[in-house]
Coordinates of C-alpha atoms and ligand atoms in Angstrom, one line a residue:
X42 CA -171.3 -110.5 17.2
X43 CA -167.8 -108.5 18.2
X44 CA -168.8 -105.1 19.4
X45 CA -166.8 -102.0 19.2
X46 CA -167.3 -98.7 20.9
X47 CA -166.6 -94.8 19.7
X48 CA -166.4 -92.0 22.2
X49 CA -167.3 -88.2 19.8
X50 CA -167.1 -85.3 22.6
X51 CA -167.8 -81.9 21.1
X52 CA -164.9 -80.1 23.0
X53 CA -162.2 -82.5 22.0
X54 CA -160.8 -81.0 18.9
X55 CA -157.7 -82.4 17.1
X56 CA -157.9 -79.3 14.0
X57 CA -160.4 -77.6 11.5
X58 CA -159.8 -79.8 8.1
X59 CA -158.2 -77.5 5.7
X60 CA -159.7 -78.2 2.2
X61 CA -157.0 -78.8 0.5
X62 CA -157.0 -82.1 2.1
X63 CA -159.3 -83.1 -0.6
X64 CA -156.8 -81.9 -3.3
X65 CA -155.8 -83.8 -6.9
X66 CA -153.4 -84.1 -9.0
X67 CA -153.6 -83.7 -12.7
X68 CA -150.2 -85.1 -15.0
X69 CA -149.0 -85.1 -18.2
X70 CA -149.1 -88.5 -18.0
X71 CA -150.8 -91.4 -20.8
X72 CA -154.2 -90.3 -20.9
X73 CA -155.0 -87.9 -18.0
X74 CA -154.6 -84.6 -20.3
X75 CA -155.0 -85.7 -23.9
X76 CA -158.8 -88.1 -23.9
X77 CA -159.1 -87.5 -20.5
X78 CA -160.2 -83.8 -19.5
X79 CA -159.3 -82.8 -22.9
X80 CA -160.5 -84.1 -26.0
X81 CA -161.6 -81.7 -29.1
X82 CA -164.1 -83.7 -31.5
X83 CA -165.4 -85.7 -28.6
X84 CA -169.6 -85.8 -28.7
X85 CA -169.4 -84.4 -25.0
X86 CA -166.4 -81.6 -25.6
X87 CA -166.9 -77.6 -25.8
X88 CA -165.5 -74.9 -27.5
X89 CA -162.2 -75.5 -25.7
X90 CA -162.0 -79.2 -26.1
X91 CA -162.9 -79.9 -22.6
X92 CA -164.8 -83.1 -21.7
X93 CA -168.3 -81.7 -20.3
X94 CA -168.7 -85.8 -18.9
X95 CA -165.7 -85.4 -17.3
X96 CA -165.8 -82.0 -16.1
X97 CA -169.3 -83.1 -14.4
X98 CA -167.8 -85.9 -12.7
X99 CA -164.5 -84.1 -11.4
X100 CA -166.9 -81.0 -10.2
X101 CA -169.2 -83.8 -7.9
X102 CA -166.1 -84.7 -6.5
X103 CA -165.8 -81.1 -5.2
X104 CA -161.9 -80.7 -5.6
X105 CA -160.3 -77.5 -4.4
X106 CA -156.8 -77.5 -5.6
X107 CA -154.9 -79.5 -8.3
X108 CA -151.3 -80.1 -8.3
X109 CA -150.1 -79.9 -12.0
X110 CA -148.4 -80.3 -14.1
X111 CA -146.7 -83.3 -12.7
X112 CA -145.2 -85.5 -10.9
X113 CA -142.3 -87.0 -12.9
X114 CA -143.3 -84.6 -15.8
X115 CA -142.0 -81.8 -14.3
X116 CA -138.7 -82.6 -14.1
X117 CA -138.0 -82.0 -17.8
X118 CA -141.0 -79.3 -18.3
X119 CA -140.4 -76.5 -21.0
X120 CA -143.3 -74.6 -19.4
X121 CA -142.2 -72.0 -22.4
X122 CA -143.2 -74.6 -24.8
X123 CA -146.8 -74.9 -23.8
X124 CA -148.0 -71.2 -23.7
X125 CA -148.4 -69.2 -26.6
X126 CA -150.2 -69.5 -30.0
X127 CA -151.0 -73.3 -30.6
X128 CA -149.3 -72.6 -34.8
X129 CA -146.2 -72.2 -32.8
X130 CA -146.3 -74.7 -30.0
X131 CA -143.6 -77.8 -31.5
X132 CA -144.7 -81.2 -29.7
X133 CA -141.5 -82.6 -27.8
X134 CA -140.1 -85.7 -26.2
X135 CA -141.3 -86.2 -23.0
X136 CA -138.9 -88.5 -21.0
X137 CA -140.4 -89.3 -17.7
X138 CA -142.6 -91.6 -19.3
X139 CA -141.1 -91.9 -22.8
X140 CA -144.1 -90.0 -24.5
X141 CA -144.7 -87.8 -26.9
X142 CA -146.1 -84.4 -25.5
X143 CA -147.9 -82.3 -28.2
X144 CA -148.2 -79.3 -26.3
X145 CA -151.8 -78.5 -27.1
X146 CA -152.3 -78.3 -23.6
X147 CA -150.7 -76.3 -21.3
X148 CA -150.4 -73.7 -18.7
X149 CA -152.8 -71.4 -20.0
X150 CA -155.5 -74.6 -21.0
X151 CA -155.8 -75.9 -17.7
X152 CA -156.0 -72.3 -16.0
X153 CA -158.9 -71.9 -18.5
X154 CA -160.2 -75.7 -16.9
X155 CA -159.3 -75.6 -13.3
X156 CA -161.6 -72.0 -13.5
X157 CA -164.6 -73.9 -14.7
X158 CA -164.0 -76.6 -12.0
X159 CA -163.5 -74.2 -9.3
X160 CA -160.1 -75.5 -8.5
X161 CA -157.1 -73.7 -7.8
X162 CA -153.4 -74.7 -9.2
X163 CA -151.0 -75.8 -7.4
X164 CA -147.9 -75.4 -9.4
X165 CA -144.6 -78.0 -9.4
X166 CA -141.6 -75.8 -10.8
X167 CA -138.6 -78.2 -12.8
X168 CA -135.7 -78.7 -10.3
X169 CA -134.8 -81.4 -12.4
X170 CA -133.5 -80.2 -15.3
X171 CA -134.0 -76.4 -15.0
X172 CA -133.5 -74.5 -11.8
X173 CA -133.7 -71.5 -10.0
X174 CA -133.9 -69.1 -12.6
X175 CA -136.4 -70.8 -14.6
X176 CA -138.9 -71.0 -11.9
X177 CA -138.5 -67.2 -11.4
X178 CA -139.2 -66.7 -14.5
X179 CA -142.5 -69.0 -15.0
X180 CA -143.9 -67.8 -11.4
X181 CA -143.5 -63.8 -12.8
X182 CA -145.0 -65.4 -15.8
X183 CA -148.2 -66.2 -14.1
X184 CA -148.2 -64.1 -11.3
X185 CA -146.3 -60.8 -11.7
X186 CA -149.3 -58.0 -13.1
X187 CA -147.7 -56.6 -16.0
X188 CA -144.3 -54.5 -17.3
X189 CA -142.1 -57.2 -17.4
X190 CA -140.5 -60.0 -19.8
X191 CA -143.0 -62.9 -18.8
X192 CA -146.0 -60.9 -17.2
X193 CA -145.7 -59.2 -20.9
X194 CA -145.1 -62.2 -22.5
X195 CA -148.5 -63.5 -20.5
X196 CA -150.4 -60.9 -21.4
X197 CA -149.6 -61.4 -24.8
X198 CA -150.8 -64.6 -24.5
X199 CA -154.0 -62.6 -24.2
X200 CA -154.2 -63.3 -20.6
X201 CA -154.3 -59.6 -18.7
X202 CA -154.7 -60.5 -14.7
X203 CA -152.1 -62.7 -13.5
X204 CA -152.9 -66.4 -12.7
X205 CA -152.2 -65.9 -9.2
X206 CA -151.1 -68.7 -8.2
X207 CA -150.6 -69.6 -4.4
X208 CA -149.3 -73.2 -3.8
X209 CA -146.2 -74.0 -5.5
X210 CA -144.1 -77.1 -5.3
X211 CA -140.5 -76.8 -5.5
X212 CA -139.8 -80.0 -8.1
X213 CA -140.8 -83.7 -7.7
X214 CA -139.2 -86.6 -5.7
X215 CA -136.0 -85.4 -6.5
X216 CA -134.7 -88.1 -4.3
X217 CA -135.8 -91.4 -7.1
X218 CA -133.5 -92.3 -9.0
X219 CA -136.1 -92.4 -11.6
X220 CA -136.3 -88.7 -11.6
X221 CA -134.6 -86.7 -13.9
X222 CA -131.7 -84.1 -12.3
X223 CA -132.3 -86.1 -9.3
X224 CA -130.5 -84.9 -6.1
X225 CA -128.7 -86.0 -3.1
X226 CA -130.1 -83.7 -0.2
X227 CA -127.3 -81.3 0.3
X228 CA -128.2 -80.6 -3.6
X229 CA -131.5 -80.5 -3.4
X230 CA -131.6 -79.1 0.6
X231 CA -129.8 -76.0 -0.9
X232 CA -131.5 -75.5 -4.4
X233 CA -134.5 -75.6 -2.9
X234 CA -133.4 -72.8 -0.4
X235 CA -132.0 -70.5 -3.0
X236 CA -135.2 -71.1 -5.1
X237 CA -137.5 -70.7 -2.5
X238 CA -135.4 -67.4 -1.3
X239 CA -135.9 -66.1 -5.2
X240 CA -139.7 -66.9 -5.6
X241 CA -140.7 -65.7 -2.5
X242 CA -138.9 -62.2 -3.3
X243 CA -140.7 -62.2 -6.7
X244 CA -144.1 -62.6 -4.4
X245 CA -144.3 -62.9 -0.7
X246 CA -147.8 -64.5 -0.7
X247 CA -147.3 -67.6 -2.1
X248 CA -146.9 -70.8 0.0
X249 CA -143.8 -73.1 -1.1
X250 CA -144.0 -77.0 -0.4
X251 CA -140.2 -79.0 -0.3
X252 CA -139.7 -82.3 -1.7
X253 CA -139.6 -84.9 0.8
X254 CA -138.9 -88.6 0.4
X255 CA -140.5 -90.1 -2.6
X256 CA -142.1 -92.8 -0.4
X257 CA -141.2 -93.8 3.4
X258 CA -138.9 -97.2 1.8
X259 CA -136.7 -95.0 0.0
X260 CA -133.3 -95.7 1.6
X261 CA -132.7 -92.2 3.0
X262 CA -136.0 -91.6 4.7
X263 CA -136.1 -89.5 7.2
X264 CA -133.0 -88.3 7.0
X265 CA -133.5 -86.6 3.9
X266 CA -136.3 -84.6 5.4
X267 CA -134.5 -83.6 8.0
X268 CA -131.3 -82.3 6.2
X269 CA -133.3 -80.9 3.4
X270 CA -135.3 -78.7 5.8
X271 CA -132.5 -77.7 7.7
X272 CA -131.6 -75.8 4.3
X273 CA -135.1 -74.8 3.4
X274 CA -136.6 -74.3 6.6
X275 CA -136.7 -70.3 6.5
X276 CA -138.4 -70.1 3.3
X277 CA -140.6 -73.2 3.1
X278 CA -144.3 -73.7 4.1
X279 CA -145.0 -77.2 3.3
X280 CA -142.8 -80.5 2.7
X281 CA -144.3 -83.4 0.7
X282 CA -145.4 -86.9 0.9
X283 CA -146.3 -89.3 -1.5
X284 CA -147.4 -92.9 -0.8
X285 CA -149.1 -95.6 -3.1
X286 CA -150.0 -99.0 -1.8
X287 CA -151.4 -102.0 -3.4
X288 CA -152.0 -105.6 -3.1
X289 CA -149.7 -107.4 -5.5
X290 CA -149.5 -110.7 -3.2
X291 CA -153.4 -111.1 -2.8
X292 CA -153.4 -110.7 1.2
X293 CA -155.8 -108.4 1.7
X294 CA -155.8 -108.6 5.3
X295 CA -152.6 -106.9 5.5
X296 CA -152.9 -104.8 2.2
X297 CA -156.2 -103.1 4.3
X298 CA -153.4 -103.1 7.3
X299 CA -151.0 -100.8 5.3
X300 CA -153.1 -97.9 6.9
X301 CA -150.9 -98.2 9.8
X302 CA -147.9 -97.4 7.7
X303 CA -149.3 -94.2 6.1
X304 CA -150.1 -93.3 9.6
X305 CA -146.4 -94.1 11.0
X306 CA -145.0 -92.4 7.7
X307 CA -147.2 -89.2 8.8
X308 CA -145.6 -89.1 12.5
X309 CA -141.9 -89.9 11.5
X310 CA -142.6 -86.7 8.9
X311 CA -144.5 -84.7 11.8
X312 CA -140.6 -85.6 13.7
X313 CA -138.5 -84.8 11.7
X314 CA -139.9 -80.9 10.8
X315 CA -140.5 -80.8 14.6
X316 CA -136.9 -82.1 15.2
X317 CA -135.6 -79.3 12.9
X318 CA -137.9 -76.5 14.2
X319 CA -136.4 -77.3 17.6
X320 CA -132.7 -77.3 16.1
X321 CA -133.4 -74.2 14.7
X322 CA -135.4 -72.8 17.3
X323 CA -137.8 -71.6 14.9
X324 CA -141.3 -70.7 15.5
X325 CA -142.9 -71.6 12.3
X326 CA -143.8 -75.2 12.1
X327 CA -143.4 -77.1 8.9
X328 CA -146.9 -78.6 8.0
X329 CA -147.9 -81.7 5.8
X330 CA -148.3 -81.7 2.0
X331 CA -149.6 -85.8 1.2
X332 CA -149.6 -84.5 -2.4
X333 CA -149.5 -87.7 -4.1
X334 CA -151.6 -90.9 -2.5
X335 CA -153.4 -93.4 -3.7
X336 CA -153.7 -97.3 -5.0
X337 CA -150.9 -98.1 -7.6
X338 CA -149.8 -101.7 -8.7
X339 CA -152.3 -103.2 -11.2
X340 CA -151.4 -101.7 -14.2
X341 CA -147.6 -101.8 -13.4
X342 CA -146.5 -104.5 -16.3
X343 CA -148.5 -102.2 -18.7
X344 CA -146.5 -99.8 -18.0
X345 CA -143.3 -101.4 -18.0
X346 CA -143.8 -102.9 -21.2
X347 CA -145.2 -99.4 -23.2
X348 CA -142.4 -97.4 -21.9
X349 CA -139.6 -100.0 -22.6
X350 CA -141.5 -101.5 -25.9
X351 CA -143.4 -99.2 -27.6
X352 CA -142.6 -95.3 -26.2
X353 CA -143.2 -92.1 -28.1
X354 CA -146.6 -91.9 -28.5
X355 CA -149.4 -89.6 -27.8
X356 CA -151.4 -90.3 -24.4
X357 CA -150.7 -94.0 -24.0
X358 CA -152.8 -96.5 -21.9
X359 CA -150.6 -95.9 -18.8
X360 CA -150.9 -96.4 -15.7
X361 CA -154.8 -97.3 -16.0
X362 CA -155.3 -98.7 -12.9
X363 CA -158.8 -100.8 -12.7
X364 CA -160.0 -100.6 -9.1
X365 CA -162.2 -103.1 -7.6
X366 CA -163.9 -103.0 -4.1
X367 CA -161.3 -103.8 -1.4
X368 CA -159.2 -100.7 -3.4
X369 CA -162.1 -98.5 -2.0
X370 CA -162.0 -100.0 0.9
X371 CA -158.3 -99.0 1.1
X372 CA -158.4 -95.2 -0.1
X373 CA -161.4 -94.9 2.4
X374 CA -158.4 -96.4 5.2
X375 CA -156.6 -93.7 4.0
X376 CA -158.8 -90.8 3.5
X377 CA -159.0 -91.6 7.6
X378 CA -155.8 -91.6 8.1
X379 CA -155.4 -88.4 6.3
X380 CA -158.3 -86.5 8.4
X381 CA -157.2 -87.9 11.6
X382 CA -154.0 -86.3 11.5
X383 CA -155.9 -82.4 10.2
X384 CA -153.6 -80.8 12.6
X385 CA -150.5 -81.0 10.7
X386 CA -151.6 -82.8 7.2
X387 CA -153.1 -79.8 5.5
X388 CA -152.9 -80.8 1.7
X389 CA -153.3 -83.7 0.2
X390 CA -153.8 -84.8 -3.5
X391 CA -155.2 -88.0 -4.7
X392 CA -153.2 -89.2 -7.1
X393 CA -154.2 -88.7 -9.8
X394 CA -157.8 -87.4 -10.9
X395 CA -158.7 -88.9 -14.7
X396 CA -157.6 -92.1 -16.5
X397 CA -153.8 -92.1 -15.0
X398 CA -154.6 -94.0 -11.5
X399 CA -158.0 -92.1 -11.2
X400 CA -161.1 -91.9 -9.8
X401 CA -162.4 -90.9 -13.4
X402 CA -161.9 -92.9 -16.5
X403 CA -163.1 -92.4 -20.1
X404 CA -164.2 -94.2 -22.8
X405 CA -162.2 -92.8 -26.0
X406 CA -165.5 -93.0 -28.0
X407 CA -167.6 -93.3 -25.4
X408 CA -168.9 -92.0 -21.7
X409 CA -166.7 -91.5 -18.8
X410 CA -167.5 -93.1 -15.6
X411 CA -166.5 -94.0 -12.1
X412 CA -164.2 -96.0 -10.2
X413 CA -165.1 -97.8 -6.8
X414 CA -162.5 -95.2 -5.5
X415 CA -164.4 -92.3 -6.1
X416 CA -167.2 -93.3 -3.6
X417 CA -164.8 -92.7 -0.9
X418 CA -163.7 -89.6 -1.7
X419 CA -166.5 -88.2 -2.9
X420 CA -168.0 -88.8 0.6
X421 CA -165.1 -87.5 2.5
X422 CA -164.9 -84.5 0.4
X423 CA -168.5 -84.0 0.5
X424 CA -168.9 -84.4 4.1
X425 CA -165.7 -84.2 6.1
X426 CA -165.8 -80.5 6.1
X427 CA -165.5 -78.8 9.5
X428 CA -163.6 -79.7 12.6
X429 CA -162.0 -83.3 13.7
X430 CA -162.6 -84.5 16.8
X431 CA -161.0 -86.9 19.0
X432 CA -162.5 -90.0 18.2
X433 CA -161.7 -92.6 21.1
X434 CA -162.4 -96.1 19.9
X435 CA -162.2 -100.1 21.5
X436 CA -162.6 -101.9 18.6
X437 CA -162.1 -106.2 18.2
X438 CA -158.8 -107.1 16.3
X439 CA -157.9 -109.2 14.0
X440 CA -154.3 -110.6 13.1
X441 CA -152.9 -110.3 9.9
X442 CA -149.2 -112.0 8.5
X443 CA -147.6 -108.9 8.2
X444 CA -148.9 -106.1 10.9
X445 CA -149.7 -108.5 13.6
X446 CA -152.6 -107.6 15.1
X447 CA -154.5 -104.4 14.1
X448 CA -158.1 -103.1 14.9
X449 CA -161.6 -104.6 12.8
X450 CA -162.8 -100.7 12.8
X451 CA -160.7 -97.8 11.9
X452 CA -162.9 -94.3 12.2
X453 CA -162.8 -90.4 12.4
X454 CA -165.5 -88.2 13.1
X455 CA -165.8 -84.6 11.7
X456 CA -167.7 -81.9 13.6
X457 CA -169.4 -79.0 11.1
X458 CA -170.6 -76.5 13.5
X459 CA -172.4 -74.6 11.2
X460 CA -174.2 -76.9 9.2
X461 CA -174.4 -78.5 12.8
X462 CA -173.9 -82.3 11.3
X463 CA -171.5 -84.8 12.6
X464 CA -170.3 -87.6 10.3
X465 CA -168.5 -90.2 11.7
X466 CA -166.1 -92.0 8.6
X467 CA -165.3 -95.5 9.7
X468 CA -164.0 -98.6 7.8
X469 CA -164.5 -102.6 9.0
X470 CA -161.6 -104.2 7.4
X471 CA -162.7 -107.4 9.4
X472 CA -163.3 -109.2 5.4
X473 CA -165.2 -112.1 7.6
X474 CA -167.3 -110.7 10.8
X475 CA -169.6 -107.7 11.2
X476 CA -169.2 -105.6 14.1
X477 CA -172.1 -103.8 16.6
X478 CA -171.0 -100.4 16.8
X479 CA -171.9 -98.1 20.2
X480 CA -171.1 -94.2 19.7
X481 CA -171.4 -92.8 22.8
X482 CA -172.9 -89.2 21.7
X483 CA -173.8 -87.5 25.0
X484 CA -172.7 -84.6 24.5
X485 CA -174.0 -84.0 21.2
X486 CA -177.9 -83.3 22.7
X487 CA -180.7 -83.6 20.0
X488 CA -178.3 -85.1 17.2
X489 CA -180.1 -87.9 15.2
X490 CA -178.9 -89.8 12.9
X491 CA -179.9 -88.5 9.1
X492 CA -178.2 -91.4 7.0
X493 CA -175.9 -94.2 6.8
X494 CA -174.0 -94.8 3.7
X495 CA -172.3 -97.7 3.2
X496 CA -169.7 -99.3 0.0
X497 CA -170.4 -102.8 0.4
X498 CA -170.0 -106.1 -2.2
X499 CA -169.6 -109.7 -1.4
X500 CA -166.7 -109.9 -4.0
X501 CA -163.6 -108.2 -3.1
X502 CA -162.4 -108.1 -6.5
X503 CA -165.4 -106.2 -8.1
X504 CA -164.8 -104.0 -10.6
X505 CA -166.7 -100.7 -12.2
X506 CA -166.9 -99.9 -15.5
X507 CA -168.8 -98.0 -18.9
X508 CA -171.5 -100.3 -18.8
X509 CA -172.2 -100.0 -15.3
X510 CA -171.7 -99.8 -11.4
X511 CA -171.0 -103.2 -9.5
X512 CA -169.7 -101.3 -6.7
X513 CA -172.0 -98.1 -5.4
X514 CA -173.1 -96.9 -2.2
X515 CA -176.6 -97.7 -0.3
X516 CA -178.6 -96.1 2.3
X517 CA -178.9 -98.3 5.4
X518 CA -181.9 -97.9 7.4
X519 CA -180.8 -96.2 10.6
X520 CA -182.3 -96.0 13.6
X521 CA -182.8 -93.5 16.6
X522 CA -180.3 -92.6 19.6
X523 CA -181.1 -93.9 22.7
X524 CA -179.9 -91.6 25.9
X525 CA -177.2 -90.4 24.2
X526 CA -176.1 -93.7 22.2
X527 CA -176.3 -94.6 18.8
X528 CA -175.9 -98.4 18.0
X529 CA -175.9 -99.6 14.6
X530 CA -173.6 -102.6 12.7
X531 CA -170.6 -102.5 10.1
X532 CA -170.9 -105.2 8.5
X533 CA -167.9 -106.9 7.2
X534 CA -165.7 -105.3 4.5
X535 CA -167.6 -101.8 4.2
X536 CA -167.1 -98.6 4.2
X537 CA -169.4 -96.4 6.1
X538 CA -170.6 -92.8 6.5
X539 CA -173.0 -92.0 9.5
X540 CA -174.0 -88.6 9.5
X541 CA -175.7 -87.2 12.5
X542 CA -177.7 -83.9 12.3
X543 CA -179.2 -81.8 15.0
X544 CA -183.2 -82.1 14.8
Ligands
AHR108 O1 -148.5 -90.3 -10.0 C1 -147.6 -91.1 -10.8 C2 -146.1 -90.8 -10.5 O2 -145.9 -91.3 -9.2 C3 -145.7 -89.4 -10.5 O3 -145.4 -88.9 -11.7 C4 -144.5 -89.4 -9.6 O4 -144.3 -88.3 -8.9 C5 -144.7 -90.6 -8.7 O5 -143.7 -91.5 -8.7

């Protein structure tokens, strides 16, 4: 059997993992709002017409921010139109995705939502469309106390303490040229300084992230990250990545390889803010905000055809991504990625949360249930909690068409002091051999391995769905240390979580 080895030493620290790491993203997208976490006359809704099913599921997944309310959305958001009495709320085109937007739900709605699922917001303002003066007045809206236009306005609304709201994003791939009021990056570079200048004047505690590139192949990456900063860089905390993959040509050896790219996309971003923190021999530096990742390519002609064929409508069936197994495999790739870079990477968002490319999906009539994704997450969110530590590994390769040859075993290992548990995240995208695993744990004395979860299935293709699970994690029976060393298998194609506890 190939054998790999993992060196976990208790003093080599790379960075606590900031929470927000295991951020989401809620749109006003097809059916992520409207039949997804809000549906009046559903069996499982409250008062407020929120799904309780869904709400359950979203609250396992222990979320602590979500980014709303878009995305491509934002760059023609009224915010005005969506707060207020519901009699006086007028649905409207909605042109990033050629819907109609009813309005029902809005800013106050998924405050009311994100309370009862312990998240906070993390608000995209329109510098599409709108611009400086219009995010002004939406943050005073939700976060100025009282005795002005919009905190009055709030208020009556019927919503007395300000929203508070701490993480704001300062529009939405304005770089795409499917985005509406997209920019160049001398536009956008100094819009985003001027409105960043503004909102932190209105309120100096809030953290602002800039738009980066809309993915690493867009043509001007990374020099628009670089010149936008340069404007920005004073008044910014935060610039933004957003990444999907997917394996459209059925090579899965090198659609599980794409990990490598996230990871070079991370370090070209981590350059270029260092590159113009050095230019402008600032002392701040500009960390990570991975606010929109994820798998995204099977329910692409879908879209195409409901947004060219058959648009205006309420919540349509888009972007309804089915994951199967190797899917999993893949977020779990880069969930790793994500925590192995904590230093600088400090939010991230999967992208998206229910129905629109989610870990959660509904049943219109029916139940909601769970993708293959949300194993993976769930597990990192539940468990990679504390401190990551420099995992050195040797692992076998393998060669694939596209990224040459790249390692079977790709790991991280997170360090919770208090709880005093280890877990070591690691993923065998070897899709043929199984490989003995070593972890050399010396200098984590009396730690024992508690459990060993693991997302495994024969078929790469498997899918979840309402009537049931064909994709779902197991405990493997797991052993003892032996001086120090802890040796179990990944087997081929899995995802694993060891978690090591102090007896
Ligand atoms: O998440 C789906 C879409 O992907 C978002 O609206 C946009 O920001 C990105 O292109």
């Amino acid at each position: 059997m190939k054998k790999a080895r993992m060196i976990v030493d208790k003093a080599f620290r790379v960075a606590p993992v900031d929470k927000r790491i295991y951020g989401s993203f809620i749109e006003h997208l097809g059916r992520a709002v409207y039949g997804g976490i809000y549906q009046p006359g559903h069996p499982s809704a409250d008062e407020n017409g929120f799904r309780q099913d869904v709400l359950q599921l979203v609250k396992e997944l222990n979320v602590p921010v979500i980014r709303y309310p878009g995305g491509n959305f934002v760059s023609n958001f009224f915010w005005e139109d969506s707060v207020g009495p519901l009699e006086n709320r007028k649905p409207r085109l909605e042109l990033a995705w050629r819907s109609l937007e009813p309005n029902t739900f809005g800013l106050g709605e998924f405050a009311k939502w994100t309370k009862e699922v312990g998240a906070e917001t993390m608000m995209a303002v329109n510098l599409g469309t709108r611009g400086t003066a219009d995010a002004c007045n939406l943050l005073e809206y939700c976060n100025h106390p009282s005795g002005t236009k919009y905190s009055d306005l709030r208020i009556s609304h019927g919503v007395k303490d300000p929203y508070n709201i701490k993480l704001w994003c300062l529009g939405n791939e304005m770089d795409g040229e499917w985005q509406l009021g997209r920019k160049t990056m001398d536009e956008y570079g100094r819009l985003a300084e001027e409105t960043a200048k503004a909102m932190k004047l209105i309120d100096p505690t809030i953290e602002l992230v800039s738009c980066g590139s809309s993915f690493m192949e867009m043509p001007t990456f990374p020099q628009w990250e670089a010149t936008t900063l340069e404007y920005d860089y004073d008044y910014v905390d935060y610039i933004s990545m957003h990444q999907y993959y997917g394996n459209p040509e059925n090579n899965t050896d090198d659609y599980l390889a794409s990990a490598e790219d996230m990871d070079a996309f991370i370090r070209t971003v981590i350059a270029a803010c260092d590159f113009v923190k050095a230019k402008k021999r600032g002392r701040k530096n500009i960390n990570l905000s991975f606010d929109e990742w994820n798998v995204w390519f099977h329910s692409k002609k879908e879209e195409e055809d409901i947004t060219t064929n058959h648009p205006w409508q309420v919540a349509p069936h888009l972007l309804e991504d089915h994951y199967n197994f190797e899917d999993a495999l893949m977020v779990g790739l880069m969930l790793i990625t994500l925590l192995r870079h904590a230093d600088r990477v400090k939010i991230a968002c999967l992208a998206q949360l229910v129905n629109v490319i989610a870990p959660v999906m509904t049943e219109p009539d029916g139940a909601a249930w769970r993708q293959t994704i949300y194993y993976p997450f769930l597990h990192a969110s539940r468990y990679g909690r504390g401190t990551v530590l420099e995992l050195l590994t040797d692992s076998p390769v393998h060669t694939t068409q596209k990224h040459g040859e790249i390692s079977d075993i790709l790991g991280v290992a997170v360090f919770n002091e208090e709880q005093e548990e280890l877990t070591i995240f690691a993923v065998n995208r070897n899709l043929k051999e199984d490989v003995e695993l070593t972890v050399d744990l010396r200098t984590f004395e009396c730690y024992e391995p508690a459990e060993h979860i693991v997302l495994a299935c024969d078929d790469l293709k498997a899918e979840n769905s309402a009537a049931g699970e064909n994709v779902s994690p197991v405990q493997k029976s797991c052993g003892r240390t032996e001086n120090g060393f802890y040796r179990t298998v990944l087997g081929k194609a899995s995802w694993n979580v060891i978690r090591m506890k102090k007896n």
